[in-house]
């Protein structure tokens, strides 16, 4: 017992000495050119401390200390002792009790972190018995890689190694992922929809691949970086994915009809909403009664799979929408040839995902024609409507004029990036013209 008290005192003294030394070091400002080195040295020290802690956890597990305190196992005992999450506690116990000499030494040297060590120990634990003779080689490879890559990348390598040694278990894990798939959505009282999903790795990779190009940052209207948060950009990307799905030829219909969302709006309210200062305007409503402002009804009517139902004063339908309000395939192809991507200055939204916007609004008599339409991504489509930018087509290019509150001078802006139509014209100018064939040639 005396020896244990002495050991505890020794560790207490060591920790107190380290704390005092660090407090003294940080008391005075660290020169800027030394900050990177100082931060790295502290990380190395922290990793070494974790390796020492692992030795003590291993001793506690060997002595079955958890049972003497009433805990179920060493992990639950450690969870309570350190006030950490169950996963963290299990991971530290796994590192402490694993026979991973190389990984533990690298952790003690400060060359790898706790997360690295946990990935390595998990990989070795999952190796089948038939691969036990390869454990040292696997640990060597993973430890070397851990010195130069992040834990996430190391985990992908480790999972690949496990899959290579145990194909059936890897397949079972992927089946389990698929079985655990789920997606839930609920409509809140204000009409917003909350989504919670868990996707298997195959579907998840498809989702990421589809969402990533649709949620890239777009420049703000004043040239500054995209003001949206990553979460907002991802939500906008999902909105574009939904638009693409609703407009896809292979989208299943309902009752033999193409899927469409109806929104009813009063004609008088719709016309009066063209005045930004008008008040007392009733919103439109979706088919399930969820209200939406008339300003957004006008935007949705451009090209978003929305079927507007315009009502008269007596509530009777005056117009169920006209097919020509949306750009037909041949017109959309012409818009792509002219604009290529979102036409808003500086935006490079990928082709095939933009929306066709009516310059003179369809509800206000605007034609669905090449001279009255321009391609906009969902983000800039909303910006143009909400901030009331004006657009004109000049020499085959869209010219955007901001409202006075954004730019008091209302200086017109045009994207200088070459568009497909301009590229084609340059090619025609550069290549030599074909000679007229002579009959005597």
PDB file of C-alpha atoms in Angstrom, residues 150-400:
ATOM      1  CA  UNK A 150      -4.900  12.124 -40.866  1.00  0.00           C
ATOM      2  CA  UNK A 151      -6.986   9.609 -38.870  1.00  0.00           C
ATOM      3  CA  UNK A 152      -9.846   9.732 -41.401  1.00  0.00           C
ATOM      4  CA  UNK A 153      -7.538   8.754 -44.263  1.00  0.00           C
ATOM      5  CA  UNK A 154      -5.903   6.072 -42.116  1.00  0.00           C
ATOM      6  CA  UNK A 155      -9.338   4.638 -41.326  1.00  0.00           C
ATOM      7  CA  UNK A 156     -10.097   4.231 -45.031  1.00  0.00           C
ATOM      8  CA  UNK A 157      -6.818   2.357 -45.485  1.00  0.00           C
ATOM      9  CA  UNK A 158      -7.509   0.163 -42.451  1.00  0.00           C
ATOM     10  CA  UNK A 159     -11.009  -0.702 -43.658  1.00  0.00           C
ATOM     11  CA  UNK A 160      -9.567  -1.619 -47.035  1.00  0.00           C
ATOM     12  CA  UNK A 161      -7.041  -3.924 -45.374  1.00  0.00           C
ATOM     13  CA  UNK A 162      -9.731  -5.582 -43.277  1.00  0.00           C
ATOM     14  CA  UNK A 163     -11.935  -6.044 -46.351  1.00  0.00           C
ATOM     15  CA  UNK A 164      -9.013  -7.589 -48.224  1.00  0.00           C
ATOM     16  CA  UNK A 165      -8.347 -10.151 -45.491  1.00  0.00           C
ATOM     17  CA  UNK A 166     -11.995 -10.882 -44.660  1.00  0.00           C
ATOM     18  CA  UNK A 167     -14.267 -10.430 -47.636  1.00  0.00           C
ATOM     19  CA  UNK A 168     -17.319 -12.010 -46.001  1.00  0.00           C
ATOM     20  CA  UNK A 169     -17.179  -9.779 -42.935  1.00  0.00           C
ATOM     21  CA  UNK A 170     -16.770  -6.703 -45.136  1.00  0.00           C
ATOM     22  CA  UNK A 171     -19.801  -7.753 -47.154  1.00  0.00           C
ATOM     23  CA  UNK A 172     -21.773  -8.375 -43.973  1.00  0.00           C
ATOM     24  CA  UNK A 173     -20.812  -4.909 -42.677  1.00  0.00           C
ATOM     25  CA  UNK A 174     -22.040  -3.295 -45.886  1.00  0.00           C
ATOM     26  CA  UNK A 175     -25.281  -5.258 -45.709  1.00  0.00           C
ATOM     27  CA  UNK A 176     -25.709  -4.075 -42.126  1.00  0.00           C
ATOM     28  CA  UNK A 177     -25.193  -0.504 -43.283  1.00  0.00           C
ATOM     29  CA  UNK A 178     -27.875  -0.959 -45.908  1.00  0.00           C
ATOM     30  CA  UNK A 179     -30.266  -2.477 -43.391  1.00  0.00           C
ATOM     31  CA  UNK A 180     -29.747   0.465 -41.033  1.00  0.00           C
ATOM     32  CA  UNK A 181     -30.618   3.031 -43.720  1.00  0.00           C
ATOM     33  CA  UNK A 182     -33.329   5.513 -42.807  1.00  0.00           C
ATOM     34  CA  UNK A 183     -34.691   8.895 -43.757  1.00  0.00           C
ATOM     35  CA  UNK A 184     -37.275  10.818 -41.787  1.00  0.00           C
ATOM     36  CA  UNK A 185     -38.891  14.146 -42.544  1.00  0.00           C
ATOM     37  CA  UNK A 186     -41.434  16.248 -40.701  1.00  0.00           C
ATOM     38  CA  UNK A 187     -43.189  19.468 -41.686  1.00  0.00           C
ATOM     39  CA  UNK A 188     -43.096  22.104 -38.967  1.00  0.00           C
ATOM     40  CA  UNK A 189     -45.913  24.479 -38.199  1.00  0.00           C
ATOM     41  CA  UNK A 190     -44.279  27.249 -40.234  1.00  0.00           C
ATOM     42  CA  UNK A 191     -44.009  25.034 -43.328  1.00  0.00           C
ATOM     43  CA  UNK A 192     -40.298  24.262 -43.080  1.00  0.00           C
ATOM     44  CA  UNK A 193     -39.288  20.633 -43.464  1.00  0.00           C
ATOM     45  CA  UNK A 194     -36.733  18.965 -41.186  1.00  0.00           C
ATOM     46  CA  UNK A 195     -34.828  15.977 -42.569  1.00  0.00           C
ATOM     47  CA  UNK A 196     -32.790  13.339 -40.749  1.00  0.00           C
ATOM     48  CA  UNK A 197     -31.116  10.568 -42.701  1.00  0.00           C
ATOM     49  CA  UNK A 198     -28.633   7.728 -42.417  1.00  0.00           C
ATOM     50  CA  UNK A 199     -27.343   6.408 -45.745  1.00  0.00           C
ATOM     51  CA  UNK A 200     -25.259   3.366 -46.564  1.00  0.00           C
ATOM     52  CA  UNK A 201     -21.831   4.095 -48.030  1.00  0.00           C
ATOM     53  CA  UNK A 202     -22.905   3.506 -51.642  1.00  0.00           C
ATOM     54  CA  UNK A 203     -25.883   5.844 -51.467  1.00  0.00           C
ATOM     55  CA  UNK A 204     -23.881   8.282 -49.371  1.00  0.00           C
ATOM     56  CA  UNK A 205     -21.142   8.523 -51.981  1.00  0.00           C
ATOM     57  CA  UNK A 206     -23.725   9.097 -54.717  1.00  0.00           C
ATOM     58  CA  UNK A 207     -25.342  11.807 -52.622  1.00  0.00           C
ATOM     59  CA  UNK A 208     -22.033  13.555 -51.948  1.00  0.00           C
ATOM     60  CA  UNK A 209     -21.001  13.318 -55.605  1.00  0.00           C
ATOM     61  CA  UNK A 210     -24.310  14.853 -56.719  1.00  0.00           C
ATOM     62  CA  UNK A 211     -24.452  17.513 -54.007  1.00  0.00           C
ATOM     63  CA  UNK A 212     -20.848  18.725 -54.100  1.00  0.00           C
ATOM     64  CA  UNK A 213     -20.912  20.515 -57.486  1.00  0.00           C
ATOM     65  CA  UNK A 214     -24.323  22.004 -56.675  1.00  0.00           C
ATOM     66  CA  UNK A 215     -23.221  23.494 -53.355  1.00  0.00           C
ATOM     67  CA  UNK A 216     -19.976  25.158 -54.386  1.00  0.00           C
ATOM     68  CA  UNK A 217     -19.488  28.729 -53.139  1.00  0.00           C
ATOM     69  CA  UNK A 218     -20.903  31.409 -55.443  1.00  0.00           C
ATOM     70  CA  UNK A 219     -19.654  35.001 -55.418  1.00  0.00           C
ATOM     71  CA  UNK A 220     -21.864  37.563 -53.716  1.00  0.00           C
ATOM     72  CA  UNK A 221     -23.478  40.296 -55.773  1.00  0.00           C
ATOM     73  CA  UNK A 222     -20.837  42.778 -54.599  1.00  0.00           C
ATOM     74  CA  UNK A 223     -17.905  40.509 -55.486  1.00  0.00           C
ATOM     75  CA  UNK A 224     -17.197  39.369 -51.928  1.00  0.00           C
ATOM     76  CA  UNK A 225     -17.023  35.655 -50.993  1.00  0.00           C
ATOM     77  CA  UNK A 226     -20.213  33.658 -50.760  1.00  0.00           C
ATOM     78  CA  UNK A 227     -22.008  34.854 -47.591  1.00  0.00           C
ATOM     79  CA  UNK A 228     -23.832  31.539 -47.115  1.00  0.00           C
ATOM     80  CA  UNK A 229     -22.751  29.080 -44.462  1.00  0.00           C
ATOM     81  CA  UNK A 230     -21.762  25.563 -45.606  1.00  0.00           C
ATOM     82  CA  UNK A 231     -25.079  24.319 -44.255  1.00  0.00           C
ATOM     83  CA  UNK A 232     -26.993  26.869 -46.320  1.00  0.00           C
ATOM     84  CA  UNK A 233     -25.005  25.985 -49.449  1.00  0.00           C
ATOM     85  CA  UNK A 234     -25.760  22.299 -48.928  1.00  0.00           C
ATOM     86  CA  UNK A 235     -29.465  23.085 -48.482  1.00  0.00           C
ATOM     87  CA  UNK A 236     -29.438  25.068 -51.737  1.00  0.00           C
ATOM     88  CA  UNK A 237     -27.654  22.177 -53.446  1.00  0.00           C
ATOM     89  CA  UNK A 238     -30.355  19.793 -52.241  1.00  0.00           C
ATOM     90  CA  UNK A 239     -33.011  22.190 -53.569  1.00  0.00           C
ATOM     91  CA  UNK A 240     -31.357  22.037 -56.992  1.00  0.00           C
ATOM     92  CA  UNK A 241     -31.237  18.234 -56.819  1.00  0.00           C
ATOM     93  CA  UNK A 242     -34.976  18.184 -56.152  1.00  0.00           C
ATOM     94  CA  UNK A 243     -35.608  20.489 -59.126  1.00  0.00           C
ATOM     95  CA  UNK A 244     -33.528  18.225 -61.356  1.00  0.00           C
ATOM     96  CA  UNK A 245     -35.416  15.141 -60.155  1.00  0.00           C
ATOM     97  CA  UNK A 246     -38.820  16.740 -60.741  1.00  0.00           C
ATOM     98  CA  UNK A 247     -37.786  17.730 -64.252  1.00  0.00           C
ATOM     99  CA  UNK A 248     -36.186  14.425 -65.201  1.00  0.00           C
ATOM    100  CA  UNK A 249     -37.815  12.393 -67.960  1.00  0.00           C
ATOM    101  CA  UNK A 250     -37.526   9.198 -65.920  1.00  0.00           C
ATOM    102  CA  UNK A 251     -39.315  10.629 -62.882  1.00  0.00           C
ATOM    103  CA  UNK A 252     -42.304   8.328 -62.065  1.00  0.00           C
ATOM    104  CA  UNK A 253     -45.664   9.978 -62.554  1.00  0.00           C
ATOM    105  CA  UNK A 254     -48.786   9.925 -60.404  1.00  0.00           C
ATOM    106  CA  UNK A 255     -51.959   8.720 -62.038  1.00  0.00           C
ATOM    107  CA  UNK A 256     -50.320   8.859 -65.434  1.00  0.00           C
ATOM    108  CA  UNK A 257     -49.425  12.527 -64.990  1.00  0.00           C
ATOM    109  CA  UNK A 258     -46.047  14.132 -64.470  1.00  0.00           C
ATOM    110  CA  UNK A 259     -45.374  15.077 -60.847  1.00  0.00           C
ATOM    111  CA  UNK A 260     -46.214  18.736 -60.340  1.00  0.00           C
ATOM    112  CA  UNK A 261     -46.676  20.941 -57.308  1.00  0.00           C
ATOM    113  CA  UNK A 262     -49.675  23.241 -57.408  1.00  0.00           C
ATOM    114  CA  UNK A 263     -49.778  26.683 -55.862  1.00  0.00           C
ATOM    115  CA  UNK A 264     -52.953  28.761 -55.853  1.00  0.00           C
ATOM    116  CA  UNK A 265     -52.695  32.553 -55.883  1.00  0.00           C
ATOM    117  CA  UNK A 266     -55.190  35.381 -56.243  1.00  0.00           C
ATOM    118  CA  UNK A 267     -54.740  37.342 -59.488  1.00  0.00           C
ATOM    119  CA  UNK A 268     -55.171  40.721 -57.818  1.00  0.00           C
ATOM    120  CA  UNK A 269     -52.621  39.910 -55.111  1.00  0.00           C
ATOM    121  CA  UNK A 270     -50.237  38.591 -57.757  1.00  0.00           C
ATOM    122  CA  UNK A 271     -50.384  41.804 -59.799  1.00  0.00           C
ATOM    123  CA  UNK A 272     -50.150  44.101 -56.796  1.00  0.00           C
ATOM    124  CA  UNK A 273     -47.074  42.193 -55.542  1.00  0.00           C
ATOM    125  CA  UNK A 274     -45.147  43.635 -58.503  1.00  0.00           C
ATOM    126  CA  UNK A 275     -45.077  46.843 -56.448  1.00  0.00           C
ATOM    127  CA  UNK A 276     -42.404  46.302 -53.741  1.00  0.00           C
ATOM    128  CA  UNK A 277     -44.136  48.801 -51.433  1.00  0.00           C
ATOM    129  CA  UNK A 278     -47.623  47.314 -51.703  1.00  0.00           C
ATOM    130  CA  UNK A 279     -49.164  46.057 -48.453  1.00  0.00           C
ATOM    131  CA  UNK A 280     -52.069  43.783 -47.561  1.00  0.00           C
ATOM    132  CA  UNK A 281     -51.185  41.114 -50.113  1.00  0.00           C
ATOM    133  CA  UNK A 282     -52.448  37.612 -49.356  1.00  0.00           C
ATOM    134  CA  UNK A 283     -49.936  34.814 -49.987  1.00  0.00           C
ATOM    135  CA  UNK A 284     -50.427  31.907 -52.320  1.00  0.00           C
ATOM    136  CA  UNK A 285     -50.921  28.412 -50.936  1.00  0.00           C
ATOM    137  CA  UNK A 286     -49.548  24.994 -51.873  1.00  0.00           C
ATOM    138  CA  UNK A 287     -51.917  22.099 -52.357  1.00  0.00           C
ATOM    139  CA  UNK A 288     -51.605  21.080 -48.690  1.00  0.00           C
ATOM    140  CA  UNK A 289     -52.433  24.576 -47.453  1.00  0.00           C
ATOM    141  CA  UNK A 290     -48.878  25.721 -46.672  1.00  0.00           C
ATOM    142  CA  UNK A 291     -48.696  29.455 -47.497  1.00  0.00           C
ATOM    143  CA  UNK A 292     -46.005  31.026 -49.684  1.00  0.00           C
ATOM    144  CA  UNK A 293     -45.501  34.707 -50.519  1.00  0.00           C
ATOM    145  CA  UNK A 294     -46.602  35.940 -53.930  1.00  0.00           C
ATOM    146  CA  UNK A 295     -43.043  37.203 -54.538  1.00  0.00           C
ATOM    147  CA  UNK A 296     -41.777  33.642 -54.348  1.00  0.00           C
ATOM    148  CA  UNK A 297     -44.721  32.354 -56.371  1.00  0.00           C
ATOM    149  CA  UNK A 298     -43.511  34.518 -59.266  1.00  0.00           C
ATOM    150  CA  UNK A 299     -40.001  33.100 -58.931  1.00  0.00           C
ATOM    151  CA  UNK A 300     -41.199  29.495 -58.760  1.00  0.00           C
ATOM    152  CA  UNK A 301     -43.385  29.964 -61.818  1.00  0.00           C
ATOM    153  CA  UNK A 302     -40.296  30.540 -63.980  1.00  0.00           C
ATOM    154  CA  UNK A 303     -39.107  26.954 -64.181  1.00  0.00           C
ATOM    155  CA  UNK A 304     -39.452  24.870 -61.034  1.00  0.00           C
ATOM    156  CA  UNK A 305     -42.103  22.233 -61.665  1.00  0.00           C
ATOM    157  CA  UNK A 306     -44.742  24.475 -60.099  1.00  0.00           C
ATOM    158  CA  UNK A 307     -48.218  24.619 -61.639  1.00  0.00           C
ATOM    159  CA  UNK A 308     -49.695  28.037 -60.770  1.00  0.00           C
ATOM    160  CA  UNK A 309     -53.463  28.186 -60.329  1.00  0.00           C
ATOM    161  CA  UNK A 310     -54.481  31.844 -60.679  1.00  0.00           C
ATOM    162  CA  UNK A 311     -57.773  32.640 -58.940  1.00  0.00           C
ATOM    163  CA  UNK A 312     -60.284  35.406 -59.626  1.00  0.00           C
ATOM    164  CA  UNK A 313     -62.059  37.483 -57.039  1.00  0.00           C
ATOM    165  CA  UNK A 314     -64.704  34.796 -56.595  1.00  0.00           C
ATOM    166  CA  UNK A 315     -62.104  32.111 -55.976  1.00  0.00           C
ATOM    167  CA  UNK A 316     -62.659  30.463 -59.352  1.00  0.00           C
ATOM    168  CA  UNK A 317     -59.602  29.482 -61.357  1.00  0.00           C
ATOM    169  CA  UNK A 318     -58.755  31.935 -64.137  1.00  0.00           C
ATOM    170  CA  UNK A 319     -55.635  30.137 -65.398  1.00  0.00           C
ATOM    171  CA  UNK A 320     -54.100  26.762 -64.608  1.00  0.00           C
ATOM    172  CA  UNK A 321     -50.743  27.744 -66.051  1.00  0.00           C
ATOM    173  CA  UNK A 322     -49.553  27.529 -69.605  1.00  0.00           C
ATOM    174  CA  UNK A 323     -47.075  24.968 -70.861  1.00  0.00           C
ATOM    175  CA  UNK A 324     -45.095  27.668 -72.635  1.00  0.00           C
ATOM    176  CA  UNK A 325     -44.200  29.274 -69.321  1.00  0.00           C
ATOM    177  CA  UNK A 326     -41.409  26.709 -68.906  1.00  0.00           C
ATOM    178  CA  UNK A 327     -38.541  26.525 -71.355  1.00  0.00           C
ATOM    179  CA  UNK A 328     -39.041  23.586 -73.760  1.00  0.00           C
ATOM    180  CA  UNK A 329     -36.028  21.354 -74.487  1.00  0.00           C
ATOM    181  CA  UNK A 330     -35.009  23.170 -77.671  1.00  0.00           C
ATOM    182  CA  UNK A 331     -35.102  26.573 -75.958  1.00  0.00           C
ATOM    183  CA  UNK A 332     -33.221  25.250 -72.933  1.00  0.00           C
ATOM    184  CA  UNK A 333     -30.563  23.882 -75.286  1.00  0.00           C
ATOM    185  CA  UNK A 334     -30.248  27.317 -76.899  1.00  0.00           C
ATOM    186  CA  UNK A 335     -29.914  28.919 -73.461  1.00  0.00           C
ATOM    187  CA  UNK A 336     -27.130  26.485 -72.585  1.00  0.00           C
ATOM    188  CA  UNK A 337     -25.313  27.308 -75.802  1.00  0.00           C
ATOM    189  CA  UNK A 338     -25.559  31.006 -75.048  1.00  0.00           C
ATOM    190  CA  UNK A 339     -25.026  31.088 -71.262  1.00  0.00           C
ATOM    191  CA  UNK A 340     -23.278  27.756 -70.554  1.00  0.00           C
ATOM    192  CA  UNK A 341     -23.521  28.149 -66.786  1.00  0.00           C
ATOM    193  CA  UNK A 342     -25.381  30.474 -64.442  1.00  0.00           C
ATOM    194  CA  UNK A 343     -25.182  33.862 -66.196  1.00  0.00           C
ATOM    195  CA  UNK A 344     -24.817  35.864 -62.968  1.00  0.00           C
ATOM    196  CA  UNK A 345     -21.443  37.663 -63.040  1.00  0.00           C
ATOM    197  CA  UNK A 346     -18.708  35.503 -61.538  1.00  0.00           C
ATOM    198  CA  UNK A 347     -20.839  32.400 -60.976  1.00  0.00           C
ATOM    199  CA  UNK A 348     -19.622  29.073 -62.336  1.00  0.00           C
ATOM    200  CA  UNK A 349     -22.540  26.854 -61.399  1.00  0.00           C
ATOM    201  CA  UNK A 350     -22.186  23.663 -63.446  1.00  0.00           C
ATOM    202  CA  UNK A 351     -24.220  23.364 -66.654  1.00  0.00           C
ATOM    203  CA  UNK A 352     -27.377  21.314 -66.571  1.00  0.00           C
ATOM    204  CA  UNK A 353     -28.442  22.547 -63.146  1.00  0.00           C
ATOM    205  CA  UNK A 354     -29.508  26.117 -63.797  1.00  0.00           C
ATOM    206  CA  UNK A 355     -33.058  27.432 -63.921  1.00  0.00           C
ATOM    207  CA  UNK A 356     -34.537  29.392 -66.822  1.00  0.00           C
ATOM    208  CA  UNK A 357     -35.557  32.825 -65.552  1.00  0.00           C
ATOM    209  CA  UNK A 358     -38.013  35.137 -67.325  1.00  0.00           C
ATOM    210  CA  UNK A 359     -36.520  38.641 -67.561  1.00  0.00           C
ATOM    211  CA  UNK A 360     -40.006  40.114 -67.995  1.00  0.00           C
ATOM    212  CA  UNK A 361     -42.021  37.971 -65.627  1.00  0.00           C
ATOM    213  CA  UNK A 362     -44.310  35.353 -67.122  1.00  0.00           C
ATOM    214  CA  UNK A 363     -47.166  36.527 -64.921  1.00  0.00           C
ATOM    215  CA  UNK A 364     -46.645  40.020 -66.319  1.00  0.00           C
ATOM    216  CA  UNK A 365     -46.888  38.932 -69.924  1.00  0.00           C
ATOM    217  CA  UNK A 366     -43.246  38.011 -70.501  1.00  0.00           C
ATOM    218  CA  UNK A 367     -42.595  35.603 -73.342  1.00  0.00           C
ATOM    219  CA  UNK A 368     -40.889  32.262 -73.026  1.00  0.00           C
ATOM    220  CA  UNK A 369     -38.222  33.071 -75.601  1.00  0.00           C
ATOM    221  CA  UNK A 370     -34.448  33.232 -75.937  1.00  0.00           C
ATOM    222  CA  UNK A 371     -34.453  37.037 -75.737  1.00  0.00           C
ATOM    223  CA  UNK A 372     -36.550  37.052 -72.554  1.00  0.00           C
ATOM    224  CA  UNK A 373     -34.838  34.237 -70.646  1.00  0.00           C
ATOM    225  CA  UNK A 374     -31.524  33.696 -68.923  1.00  0.00           C
ATOM    226  CA  UNK A 375     -29.997  30.742 -67.077  1.00  0.00           C
ATOM    227  CA  UNK A 376     -29.527  31.230 -63.320  1.00  0.00           C
ATOM    228  CA  UNK A 377     -28.533  28.842 -60.552  1.00  0.00           C
ATOM    229  CA  UNK A 378     -31.101  28.432 -57.761  1.00  0.00           C
ATOM    230  CA  UNK A 379     -29.107  30.717 -55.438  1.00  0.00           C
ATOM    231  CA  UNK A 380     -28.832  33.607 -57.886  1.00  0.00           C
ATOM    232  CA  UNK A 381     -32.371  33.036 -59.138  1.00  0.00           C
ATOM    233  CA  UNK A 382     -33.546  33.790 -55.617  1.00  0.00           C
ATOM    234  CA  UNK A 383     -31.176  36.778 -55.327  1.00  0.00           C
ATOM    235  CA  UNK A 384     -32.416  38.309 -58.591  1.00  0.00           C
ATOM    236  CA  UNK A 385     -36.046  38.043 -57.476  1.00  0.00           C
ATOM    237  CA  UNK A 386     -35.637  39.067 -53.854  1.00  0.00           C
ATOM    238  CA  UNK A 387     -33.239  41.979 -54.475  1.00  0.00           C
ATOM    239  CA  UNK A 388     -34.980  42.982 -57.721  1.00  0.00           C
ATOM    240  CA  UNK A 389     -32.043  43.099 -60.094  1.00  0.00           C
ATOM    241  CA  UNK A 390     -32.852  44.104 -63.652  1.00  0.00           C
ATOM    242  CA  UNK A 391     -31.533  42.080 -66.579  1.00  0.00           C
ATOM    243  CA  UNK A 392     -31.148  42.876 -70.246  1.00  0.00           C
ATOM    244  CA  UNK A 393     -29.768  40.826 -73.141  1.00  0.00           C
ATOM    245  CA  UNK A 394     -27.198  42.894 -75.040  1.00  0.00           C
ATOM    246  CA  UNK A 395     -25.151  41.471 -77.904  1.00  0.00           C
ATOM    247  CA  UNK A 396     -26.074  37.965 -76.792  1.00  0.00           C
ATOM    248  CA  UNK A 397     -24.871  38.520 -73.207  1.00  0.00           C
ATOM    249  CA  UNK A 398     -26.913  39.024 -70.048  1.00  0.00           C
ATOM    250  CA  UNK A 399     -26.289  42.407 -68.403  1.00  0.00           C
ATOM    251  CA  UNK A 400     -27.225  42.624 -64.699  1.00  0.00           C
TER     252      UNK A 400
END
